[in-house]
């Protein structure tokens, strides 16, 4: 029977029923065998390859091969034979202790056909920990990204960031640890998680955007404020990205995530290079996907999904507009700051030319106040930007992920429908053969019917599963969104209050000077 | 149609609140005495904006014998004010007086354009944003309107307060003549003439003091000359910079509008209260504008008028010097000595009168300037504190609501 499993992290502590790795093969085959130790044996190993594509039910298996074959992962029609022995482990070749098969649990998991396998199983103990706090989605884990450091020179240089984790969750080796990661590592992590979880309905937080221009400046060694700003912006974005990712109960248990946070060395994520062949392939596939989407006319029987689709469309537009408004605000704030500084200088000069002493002093004081106000404007611009604009950018990308997930559901539905159509055809073919009385072909036809009946059933189950997952994910997303926005707005308002308080101080200090003019 | 909804406010959109003045002229650089002198009180009680003209209703209350009635009311346009100013500045009798600068031309162009653009079916704005923007722009328009009224009023009140200028015949005509003054705008020739005159003036200034080697014997005037030349330049620059700050403030306030609308519509679970900061910010901008940039603008013009006075005095000095030289020549040739003497006496008298008057005027100018700056700087600081406190309170209340909403 197909167990419902969650793509789990491989925890450290062992499950009592640890079973021997079969065949001494790679991690996943062994895990799989353990899972399948339950009564119903998996179907024949040779699966029709079309079953396993990005639209497959189970999470993407450990196909993330750390070499140039990555391109396969991103092909829309990728053929992955899950049982193929060429499969390589997803993790760095870590010896056995890391692999701990576990009793499958029934938390939200992608439906898995016993024959289509996959991902690592969940580790019970850590799962419990997480379940306990799952209601509030508060896990005791804190991530910091800090200390950006330039490594190397010229065009091959890159920035290394320190990723520090503080946690009491026992799935990690230690309570506090840190590693050095570069930007492409983050992108690699995201692409692994996305490949595994997006197509079954999990909203995987998107990674920060690449920026060729920004990075080039840094590489070339331009030590100006814009490149410092760029690095800081990126650091903060990476931190938010990780924090969002670990907040997700399912993703938190992913072994790749854990490896990312813990391992001192990470295999280089190669295909995230901006101009790599794989990158281009991905772009092409995205475009193909978009075309496909347009032609799938789904019969939406579930009003909830229709409503949500529309809601997200609206939200997306709103956020984009708001984002551009905030950018205009930041720009004007900077302008105001420049103008205030110019005014301050001018007022100082006026004070100098004023021949009445007290008035002259007052004007100089006015100039000083205005200079301080200029500082405030600059700081406020900073706050406007970081606090607001970045959050909006994050959410615009998140919504793209949500749309992607809704999209996958449509494809899933399409697949199910297609299976039904094929089944129908097979039945018709069988009926014809019955009449024509060709017994050998008849048997084949009957076999095919059976096969397609199963596929139809699977398709339906998959569709239900992804719908169920999405509902939960969307619910979670909305809660998080409201919380996030609220936090950011509160922070922003607090910064505004600070500015006002400072203004009060400055002007109150100036008042006696003005009054002293005699 | 939307365009209709965006026409500038008007016609008569300034209401009287009881007996108070129509525009808060205390915002402008005036000393208190001017307003309360009962023998001649002038104010602009109403103003109407029509297409490209503004019509001011000037009301006078006076106990002076020159007027036929104790209370008068006439309608005047901007050109009438300019005409009045020019009659003063071109009148040699008033050469020794700092003529109050003419009010600037009413300029609603930018504001009107903005309103028009808003009304032109700009579809990127939501209904709420449109309403707020309209409110903001109308407020701006109203502020400009009030300011222009105030400037015209202050000009008249300065005239009324000046012991010599208030007795001018043209001034009475301006205040009393109940028909259209039919002051035609200066025609092209006159305008150009004025332009050249100004150019020549400054060239002269250099000539007179430099080339002809006119020595300023009076320390007071020497100091004033240096001071005014520099001060005028500086205050002009400060005025410009203050204007830029004001414009930047305004665009910031306008930026907040769509943001606050968007945030409030992002759902009932989220913040709805971010509306107030934009309004506050906009108001601070226009108040600051009234205080600082008006102050600088006024003193830019006033110091220019003071410079003009100095120039006239120098001209009188040059005349005097020339008359001296002419007298010397006449004496040498022993021809027409008497007229030369008379002329020289005249020039001397004129120069001395001018100097005396100028000294008084310049001293007054200084004390006017100091008290105006003092008043305005104090009010500016108090206003800034008031606004910052109000904003702060509003923001804090919003925060309480938000935080409690968890």
PDB file of N, CA and C in Angstrom, chain A residues 117-186:
ATOM      1  N   UNK A 117       8.870   6.005  -6.417  1.00  0.00           N
ATOM      2  CA  UNK A 117       9.433   6.312  -5.172  1.00  0.00           C
ATOM      3  C   UNK A 117      10.015   7.534  -5.035  1.00  0.00           C
ATOM      4  N   UNK A 118      10.570   7.498  -3.942  1.00  0.00           N
ATOM      5  CA  UNK A 118      11.253   8.655  -3.780  1.00  0.00           C
ATOM      6  C   UNK A 118      12.032   9.026  -2.737  1.00  0.00           C
ATOM      7  N   UNK A 119      11.534  10.012  -2.230  1.00  0.00           N
ATOM      8  CA  UNK A 119      12.390  10.784  -1.388  1.00  0.00           C
ATOM      9  C   UNK A 119      12.582  10.144  -0.088  1.00  0.00           C
ATOM     10  N   UNK A 120      13.460  10.605   0.631  1.00  0.00           N
ATOM     11  CA  UNK A 120      13.791  10.103   1.946  1.00  0.00           C
ATOM     12  C   UNK A 120      12.589  10.166   2.862  1.00  0.00           C
ATOM     13  N   UNK A 121      12.621   9.358   3.803  1.00  0.00           N
ATOM     14  CA  UNK A 121      11.493   9.288   4.707  1.00  0.00           C
ATOM     15  C   UNK A 121      11.712  10.133   5.906  1.00  0.00           C
ATOM     16  N   UNK A 122      10.630  10.262   6.566  1.00  0.00           N
ATOM     17  CA  UNK A 122      10.735  11.213   7.631  1.00  0.00           C
ATOM     18  C   UNK A 122      11.252  10.595   8.887  1.00  0.00           C
ATOM     19  N   UNK A 123      11.854  11.403   9.653  1.00  0.00           N
ATOM     20  CA  UNK A 123      12.383  10.930  10.890  1.00  0.00           C
ATOM     21  C   UNK A 123      11.404  11.264  11.996  1.00  0.00           C
ATOM     22  N   UNK A 124      11.033  10.250  12.670  1.00  0.00           N
ATOM     23  CA  UNK A 124       9.966  10.393  13.652  1.00  0.00           C
ATOM     24  C   UNK A 124      10.188  11.413  14.755  1.00  0.00           C
ATOM     25  N   UNK A 125      11.301  11.297  15.397  1.00  0.00           N
ATOM     26  CA  UNK A 125      11.462  12.123  16.585  1.00  0.00           C
ATOM     27  C   UNK A 125      11.426  13.607  16.268  1.00  0.00           C
ATOM     28  N   UNK A 126      12.179  13.946  15.221  1.00  0.00           N
ATOM     29  CA  UNK A 126      12.190  15.377  14.919  1.00  0.00           C
ATOM     30  C   UNK A 126      10.817  15.811  14.448  1.00  0.00           C
ATOM     31  N   UNK A 127      10.142  14.900  13.767  1.00  0.00           N
ATOM     32  CA  UNK A 127       8.802  15.200  13.297  1.00  0.00           C
ATOM     33  C   UNK A 127       7.912  15.520  14.484  1.00  0.00           C
ATOM     34  N   UNK A 128       8.057  14.782  15.535  1.00  0.00           N
ATOM     35  CA  UNK A 128       7.214  15.045  16.694  1.00  0.00           C
ATOM     36  C   UNK A 128       7.473  16.434  17.236  1.00  0.00           C
ATOM     37  N   UNK A 129       8.736  16.717  17.359  1.00  0.00           N
ATOM     38  CA  UNK A 129       9.087  18.046  17.867  1.00  0.00           C
ATOM     39  C   UNK A 129       8.387  19.112  17.056  1.00  0.00           C
ATOM     40  N   UNK A 130       8.481  18.905  15.753  1.00  0.00           N
ATOM     41  CA  UNK A 130       7.924  19.916  14.885  1.00  0.00           C
ATOM     42  C   UNK A 130       6.412  19.910  14.961  1.00  0.00           C
ATOM     43  N   UNK A 131       5.840  18.730  15.044  1.00  0.00           N
ATOM     44  CA  UNK A 131       4.390  18.665  15.155  1.00  0.00           C
ATOM     45  C   UNK A 131       3.883  19.389  16.365  1.00  0.00           C
ATOM     46  N   UNK A 132       4.607  19.260  17.432  1.00  0.00           N
ATOM     47  CA  UNK A 132       4.150  19.919  18.651  1.00  0.00           C
ATOM     48  C   UNK A 132       3.947  21.389  18.435  1.00  0.00           C
ATOM     49  N   UNK A 133       4.879  21.971  17.732  1.00  0.00           N
ATOM     50  CA  UNK A 133       4.778  23.404  17.563  1.00  0.00           C
ATOM     51  C   UNK A 133       4.112  23.775  16.253  1.00  0.00           C
ATOM     52  N   UNK A 134       3.658  22.767  15.537  1.00  0.00           N
ATOM     53  CA  UNK A 134       3.145  23.026  14.188  1.00  0.00           C
ATOM     54  C   UNK A 134       1.972  23.980  14.170  1.00  0.00           C
ATOM     55  N   UNK A 135       1.206  23.964  15.225  1.00  0.00           N
ATOM     56  CA  UNK A 135       0.034  24.832  15.208  1.00  0.00           C
ATOM     57  C   UNK A 135       0.402  26.295  15.109  1.00  0.00           C
ATOM     58  N   UNK A 136       1.399  26.658  15.868  1.00  0.00           N
ATOM     59  CA  UNK A 136       1.777  28.059  15.802  1.00  0.00           C
ATOM     60  C   UNK A 136       2.847  28.289  14.756  1.00  0.00           C
ATOM     61  N   UNK A 137       3.243  27.219  14.116  1.00  0.00           N
ATOM     62  CA  UNK A 137       4.317  27.349  13.130  1.00  0.00           C
ATOM     63  C   UNK A 137       5.536  28.026  13.736  1.00  0.00           C
ATOM     64  N   UNK A 138       5.766  27.749  14.971  1.00  0.00           N
ATOM     65  CA  UNK A 138       6.932  28.366  15.592  1.00  0.00           C
ATOM     66  C   UNK A 138       7.912  27.282  15.966  1.00  0.00           C
ATOM     67  N   UNK A 139       9.000  27.282  15.283  1.00  0.00           N
ATOM     68  CA  UNK A 139       9.983  26.261  15.609  1.00  0.00           C
ATOM     69  C   UNK A 139      11.162  26.949  16.244  1.00  0.00           C
ATOM     70  N   UNK A 140      11.779  26.240  17.112  1.00  0.00           N
ATOM     71  CA  UNK A 140      12.887  26.865  17.780  1.00  0.00           C
ATOM     72  C   UNK A 140      14.116  26.799  16.896  1.00  0.00           C
ATOM     73  N   UNK A 141      14.130  27.667  15.941  1.00  0.00           N
ATOM     74  CA  UNK A 141      15.321  27.721  15.092  1.00  0.00           C
ATOM     75  C   UNK A 141      15.481  29.143  14.590  1.00  0.00           C
ATOM     76  N   UNK A 142      16.687  29.641  14.694  1.00  0.00           N
ATOM     77  CA  UNK A 142      16.946  31.020  14.299  1.00  0.00           C
ATOM     78  C   UNK A 142      18.134  31.041  13.361  1.00  0.00           C
ATOM     79  N   UNK A 143      17.956  31.725  12.259  1.00  0.00           N
ATOM     80  CA  UNK A 143      19.030  31.769  11.264  1.00  0.00           C
ATOM     81  C   UNK A 143      19.534  33.196  11.098  1.00  0.00           C
ATOM     82  N   UNK A 144      20.827  33.354  11.042  1.00  0.00           N
ATOM     83  CA  UNK A 144      21.396  34.661  10.740  1.00  0.00           C
ATOM     84  C   UNK A 144      22.361  34.540   9.575  1.00  0.00           C
ATOM     85  N   UNK A 145      22.299  35.540   8.710  1.00  0.00           N
ATOM     86  CA  UNK A 145      23.274  35.579   7.613  1.00  0.00           C
ATOM     87  C   UNK A 145      24.114  36.827   7.830  1.00  0.00           C
ATOM     88  N   UNK A 146      25.405  36.651   7.917  1.00  0.00           N
ATOM     89  CA  UNK A 146      26.226  37.812   8.277  1.00  0.00           C
ATOM     90  C   UNK A 146      27.594  37.753   7.617  1.00  0.00           C
ATOM     91  N   UNK A 147      28.390  38.756   7.943  1.00  0.00           N
ATOM     92  CA  UNK A 147      29.803  38.796   7.541  1.00  0.00           C
ATOM     93  C   UNK A 147      30.072  38.504   6.069  1.00  0.00           C
ATOM     94  N   UNK A 148      29.540  39.301   5.203  1.00  0.00           N
ATOM     95  CA  UNK A 148      29.858  39.069   3.798  1.00  0.00           C
ATOM     96  C   UNK A 148      31.352  39.316   3.566  1.00  0.00           C
ATOM     97  N   UNK A 149      31.956  38.393   2.853  1.00  0.00           N
ATOM     98  CA  UNK A 149      33.405  38.472   2.681  1.00  0.00           C
ATOM     99  C   UNK A 149      33.744  38.182   1.229  1.00  0.00           C
ATOM    100  N   UNK A 150      34.570  39.013   0.672  1.00  0.00           N
ATOM    101  CA  UNK A 150      34.889  38.758  -0.734  1.00  0.00           C
ATOM    102  C   UNK A 150      35.991  37.714  -0.814  1.00  0.00           C
ATOM    103  N   UNK A 151      35.753  36.744  -1.648  1.00  0.00           N
ATOM    104  CA  UNK A 151      36.745  35.671  -1.806  1.00  0.00           C
ATOM    105  C   UNK A 151      37.240  35.684  -3.245  1.00  0.00           C
ATOM    106  N   UNK A 152      38.536  35.739  -3.400  1.00  0.00           N
ATOM    107  CA  UNK A 152      39.088  35.688  -4.753  1.00  0.00           C
ATOM    108  C   UNK A 152      39.124  37.051  -5.410  1.00  0.00           C
ATOM    109  N   UNK A 153      39.544  37.068  -6.644  1.00  0.00           N
ATOM    110  CA  UNK A 153      39.712  38.337  -7.359  1.00  0.00           C
ATOM    111  C   UNK A 153      39.149  38.301  -8.755  1.00  0.00           C
ATOM    112  N   UNK A 154      38.896  39.464  -9.253  1.00  0.00           N
ATOM    113  CA  UNK A 154      38.464  39.557 -10.638  1.00  0.00           C
ATOM    114  C   UNK A 154      37.115  38.901 -10.874  1.00  0.00           C
ATOM    115  N   UNK A 155      36.916  38.412 -12.074  1.00  0.00           N
ATOM    116  CA  UNK A 155      35.596  37.929 -12.434  1.00  0.00           C
ATOM    117  C   UNK A 155      35.245  36.611 -11.773  1.00  0.00           C
ATOM    118  N   UNK A 156      36.225  35.960 -11.199  1.00  0.00           N
ATOM    119  CA  UNK A 156      35.902  34.705 -10.504  1.00  0.00           C
ATOM    120  C   UNK A 156      35.667  34.913  -9.021  1.00  0.00           C
ATOM    121  N   UNK A 157      35.727  36.137  -8.609  1.00  0.00           N
ATOM    122  CA  UNK A 157      35.522  36.399  -7.186  1.00  0.00           C
ATOM    123  C   UNK A 157      34.062  36.178  -6.816  1.00  0.00           C
ATOM    124  N   UNK A 158      33.839  35.960  -5.551  1.00  0.00           N
ATOM    125  CA  UNK A 158      32.460  35.843  -5.095  1.00  0.00           C
ATOM    126  C   UNK A 158      32.384  36.268  -3.646  1.00  0.00           C
ATOM    127  N   UNK A 159      31.178  36.475  -3.176  1.00  0.00           N
ATOM    128  CA  UNK A 159      30.965  36.849  -1.782  1.00  0.00           C
ATOM    129  C   UNK A 159      30.607  35.601  -0.990  1.00  0.00           C
ATOM    130  N   UNK A 160      31.244  35.443   0.148  1.00  0.00           N
ATOM    131  CA  UNK A 160      30.880  34.332   1.023  1.00  0.00           C
ATOM    132  C   UNK A 160      30.147  34.912   2.226  1.00  0.00           C
ATOM    133  N   UNK A 161      29.074  34.270   2.589  1.00  0.00           N
ATOM    134  CA  UNK A 161      28.280  34.742   3.724  1.00  0.00           C
ATOM    135  C   UNK A 161      28.312  33.692   4.824  1.00  0.00           C
ATOM    136  N   UNK A 162      28.287  34.187   6.042  1.00  0.00           N
ATOM    137  CA  UNK A 162      28.256  33.241   7.159  1.00  0.00           C
ATOM    138  C   UNK A 162      26.811  32.962   7.527  1.00  0.00           C
ATOM    139  N   UNK A 163      26.459  31.702   7.554  1.00  0.00           N
ATOM    140  CA  UNK A 163      25.105  31.314   7.927  1.00  0.00           C
ATOM    141  C   UNK A 163      25.159  30.656   9.296  1.00  0.00           C
ATOM    142  N   UNK A 164      24.562  31.328  10.261  1.00  0.00           N
ATOM    143  CA  UNK A 164      24.602  30.813  11.639  1.00  0.00           C
ATOM    144  C   UNK A 164      23.227  30.304  12.040  1.00  0.00           C
ATOM    145  N   UNK A 165      23.189  29.120  12.582  1.00  0.00           N
ATOM    146  CA  UNK A 165      21.913  28.541  13.035  1.00  0.00           C
ATOM    147  C   UNK A 165      21.946  28.329  14.529  1.00  0.00           C
ATOM    148  N   UNK A 166      20.876  28.778  15.175  1.00  0.00           N
ATOM    149  CA  UNK A 166      20.737  28.494  16.603  1.00  0.00           C
ATOM    150  C   UNK A 166      19.431  27.726  16.757  1.00  0.00           C
ATOM    151  N   UNK A 167      19.515  26.553  17.348  1.00  0.00           N
ATOM    152  CA  UNK A 167      18.295  25.773  17.444  1.00  0.00           C
ATOM    153  C   UNK A 167      18.362  24.765  18.576  1.00  0.00           C
ATOM    154  N   UNK A 168      17.181  24.374  19.038  1.00  0.00           N
ATOM    155  CA  UNK A 168      17.157  23.316  20.032  1.00  0.00           C
ATOM    156  C   UNK A 168      16.564  22.046  19.442  1.00  0.00           C
ATOM    157  N   UNK A 169      16.257  22.094  18.174  1.00  0.00           N
ATOM    158  CA  UNK A 169      15.686  20.914  17.526  1.00  0.00           C
ATOM    159  C   UNK A 169      16.753  19.833  17.460  1.00  0.00           C
ATOM    160  N   UNK A 170      16.332  18.628  17.792  1.00  0.00           N
ATOM    161  CA  UNK A 170      17.342  17.569  17.882  1.00  0.00           C
ATOM    162  C   UNK A 170      17.736  17.000  16.533  1.00  0.00           C
ATOM    163  N   UNK A 171      17.053  17.379  15.492  1.00  0.00           N
ATOM    164  CA  UNK A 171      17.446  16.842  14.199  1.00  0.00           C
ATOM    165  C   UNK A 171      18.785  17.384  13.732  1.00  0.00           C
ATOM    166  N   UNK A 172      19.226  18.432  14.377  1.00  0.00           N
ATOM    167  CA  UNK A 172      20.533  18.959  14.036  1.00  0.00           C
ATOM    168  C   UNK A 172      21.592  18.397  14.975  1.00  0.00           C
ATOM    169  N   UNK A 173      22.801  18.375  14.463  1.00  0.00           N
ATOM    170  CA  UNK A 173      23.886  17.806  15.261  1.00  0.00           C
ATOM    171  C   UNK A 173      24.204  18.632  16.488  1.00  0.00           C
ATOM    172  N   UNK A 174      24.158  19.932  16.295  1.00  0.00           N
ATOM    173  CA  UNK A 174      24.505  20.792  17.424  1.00  0.00           C
ATOM    174  C   UNK A 174      23.401  21.818  17.662  1.00  0.00           C
ATOM    175  N   UNK A 175      23.559  22.565  18.746  1.00  0.00           N
ATOM    176  CA  UNK A 175      22.584  23.609  19.027  1.00  0.00           C
ATOM    177  C   UNK A 175      22.917  24.920  18.346  1.00  0.00           C
ATOM    178  N   UNK A 176      24.171  25.113  18.086  1.00  0.00           N
ATOM    179  CA  UNK A 176      24.563  26.346  17.439  1.00  0.00           C
ATOM    180  C   UNK A 176      25.733  26.039  16.509  1.00  0.00           C
ATOM    181  N   UNK A 177      25.602  26.457  15.290  1.00  0.00           N
ATOM    182  CA  UNK A 177      26.665  26.164  14.346  1.00  0.00           C
ATOM    183  C   UNK A 177      26.605  27.149  13.193  1.00  0.00           C
ATOM    184  N   UNK A 178      27.733  27.286  12.514  1.00  0.00           N
ATOM    185  CA  UNK A 178      27.704  28.188  11.366  1.00  0.00           C
ATOM    186  C   UNK A 178      28.598  27.682  10.243  1.00  0.00           C
ATOM    187  N   UNK A 179      28.232  28.088   9.058  1.00  0.00           N
ATOM    188  CA  UNK A 179      28.951  27.660   7.860  1.00  0.00           C
ATOM    189  C   UNK A 179      29.104  28.850   6.923  1.00  0.00           C
ATOM    190  N   UNK A 180      29.979  28.683   5.945  1.00  0.00           N
ATOM    191  CA  UNK A 180      30.148  29.742   4.952  1.00  0.00           C
ATOM    192  C   UNK A 180      29.474  29.301   3.660  1.00  0.00           C
ATOM    193  N   UNK A 181      28.646  30.184   3.136  1.00  0.00           N
ATOM    194  CA  UNK A 181      27.983  29.826   1.888  1.00  0.00           C
ATOM    195  C   UNK A 181      28.076  30.982   0.911  1.00  0.00           C
ATOM    196  N   UNK A 182      28.065  30.627  -0.368  1.00  0.00           N
ATOM    197  CA  UNK A 182      28.008  31.695  -1.353  1.00  0.00           C
ATOM    198  C   UNK A 182      26.639  31.721  -2.007  1.00  0.00           C
ATOM    199  N   UNK A 183      26.399  32.795  -2.757  1.00  0.00           N
ATOM    200  CA  UNK A 183      25.063  33.019  -3.314  1.00  0.00           C
ATOM    201  C   UNK A 183      24.576  31.829  -4.130  1.00  0.00           C
ATOM    202  N   UNK A 184      25.432  31.254  -4.941  1.00  0.00           N
ATOM    203  CA  UNK A 184      24.972  30.148  -5.785  1.00  0.00           C
ATOM    204  C   UNK A 184      24.573  28.942  -4.941  1.00  0.00           C
ATOM    205  N   UNK A 185      25.129  28.835  -3.729  1.00  0.00           N
ATOM    206  CA  UNK A 185      24.709  27.748  -2.836  1.00  0.00           C
ATOM    207  C   UNK A 185      23.243  27.914  -2.463  1.00  0.00           C
ATOM    208  N   UNK A 186      22.874  29.154  -2.200  1.00  0.00           N
ATOM    209  CA  UNK A 186      21.481  29.413  -1.844  1.00  0.00           C
ATOM    210  C   UNK A 186      20.576  29.065  -3.026  1.00  0.00           C
TER     211      UNK A 186
END
